């Protein structure tokens, strides 16, 4: 096949129903898994390998040839070989001229090489059209069939027609291609499989740290203090009582921490009188992980709801109820219903239920399948307005729960406040400052700043002119 015919073959649209042959270089794990999936989807597959011996592992309908011979049979060649072996492709440059080369490789470390593997391949074979794809899909998932149609395949490349051909294959395999632009995006795509929950690290470490702190705090006040001063062994509190104290506290604090960076951002913008200056790095990072903080808060709130539902089933709860009834019987006196207490208890439960409902609503709207179906205004309405309402409800739930008891000296063991009092500090601070920020005179100025107004326009002439994200 001459050079021109291979060029035409690479970019000619497929008008018949028959799929075009795809060549895969490398009969390793990924090459075999992808070849198997392609054969299932109707693509004739030819392997280019160092050894043309057919093994049992190779899909039975596939052909195995030498690299040069296999490459001539297809317009698209998938390079299922590690980057360190790419040099063997240089002598094949003429055969590969005009062909679409799909780089699927990954590295062992983030930013392992100065340029991405796909860019390296494009430098080695300037006459070919390199497209990056499939690197975020595992051989195991391809083989076991655990891929579903929502599984995204990131695709990038400088040649639009070549990229479209690869995206068509992705679709034919039942996957969803996501066009990430030119080959410059390859480095980012190659880093994806190496990242370990990048947006979750800070929220998870923060939650673990705070949970450990509050758990120990409760152990000291509810178990050790009671043991020393009242000679009561309440060590079983570790199983349900203390977790049911820590979970709501964590849920409330983390929910407040979702809205606190927005407050800081607003204060910084008001102080600077412009939005055209970067926020400090710590604030940028904090704002980027608000969704994760919110989801962890929702998990704690859900645990609190479950722990609360099982409370009446506990031996301790029935013992305490029985004790109350027996003491009334012994004293031959029925305690009258305390209407104030009844109101307080029903109100805090109602506030908790409403707060939890709004919390769940926030969690649902943060799911990509839901958030993709609402416009920006609707999303902001739910996440900002209903989010603040959820924070108000949950803060009120805690305040009403504590009621007058927060003011009683018995709530302060060893002069330490109860954790519910500690949990109110951040949410109350957020709500008070937010209340100040929505005063018309302040809100008007903030809105002007977010629409581009500047008190001191010198910032707009500054070096990089980066626009801060407007804080929710
Ligand atoms: P593998 O099982 O080690 O297979 C690599 C294949 O490369 C070998 O079977 C061999 O095929 C060929 N090869 C090895 N040394 C060579 C050399 N010196 N010259 C020419 N060809 C050579 O690796 P793999 O797991 O399939 O991964 C292949 C590529 O896919 C890697 O870049 C990897 O990052 C990427 N990837 C893998 C996965 C996965 O789940 N495994 C997922 C995404 C991306 P022949 O013996 O047929 O020549």
CSV table of C-alpha atoms in Angstrom, one decimal, residues 30 34 37-38 41 133-138 141-142 145-155 166-178:
chain,number,residue,atom,x,y,z
A,30,UNK,CA,-4.6,-4.5,27.5
A,34,UNK,CA,-9.3,-4.3,23.9
A,37,UNK,CA,-14.1,-6.1,23.1
A,38,UNK,CA,-13.6,-4.8,19.5
A,41,UNK,CA,-18.4,-5.0,18.7
A,133,UNK,CA,-7.6,7.6,24.4
A,134,UNK,CA,-8.6,4.5,26.5
A,135,UNK,CA,-5.8,5.0,29.1
A,136,UNK,CA,-8.4,5.5,31.9
A,137,UNK,CA,-10.1,2.2,31.1
A,138,UNK,CA,-8.6,-0.9,32.7
A,141,UNK,CA,-12.9,-3.8,33.3
A,142,UNK,CA,-12.8,-4.5,29.5
A,145,UNK,CA,-17.6,-6.5,31.0
A,146,UNK,CA,-18.1,-4.3,34.0
A,147,UNK,CA,-18.1,-1.2,31.8
A,148,UNK,CA,-21.3,0.6,31.4
A,149,UNK,CA,-22.4,3.1,28.9
A,150,UNK,CA,-21.8,6.0,31.3
A,151,UNK,CA,-18.1,5.1,31.5
A,152,UNK,CA,-16.2,8.0,30.0
A,153,UNK,CA,-13.2,7.7,27.7
A,154,UNK,CA,-11.1,10.9,27.5
A,155,UNK,CA,-9.9,11.6,24.0
A,166,UNK,CA,-11.4,7.2,17.5
A,167,UNK,CA,-14.4,8.6,19.2
A,168,UNK,CA,-16.6,6.6,16.8
A,169,UNK,CA,-14.8,3.4,18.0
A,170,UNK,CA,-15.3,4.4,21.6
A,171,UNK,CA,-19.1,4.8,20.9
A,172,UNK,CA,-19.2,1.5,19.1
A,173,UNK,CA,-17.8,-0.2,22.2
A,174,UNK,CA,-20.7,1.2,24.2
A,175,UNK,CA,-18.6,3.9,26.0
A,176,UNK,CA,-18.9,7.6,26.1
A,177,UNK,CA,-16.1,9.7,24.5
A,178,UNK,CA,-15.2,13.0,26.1
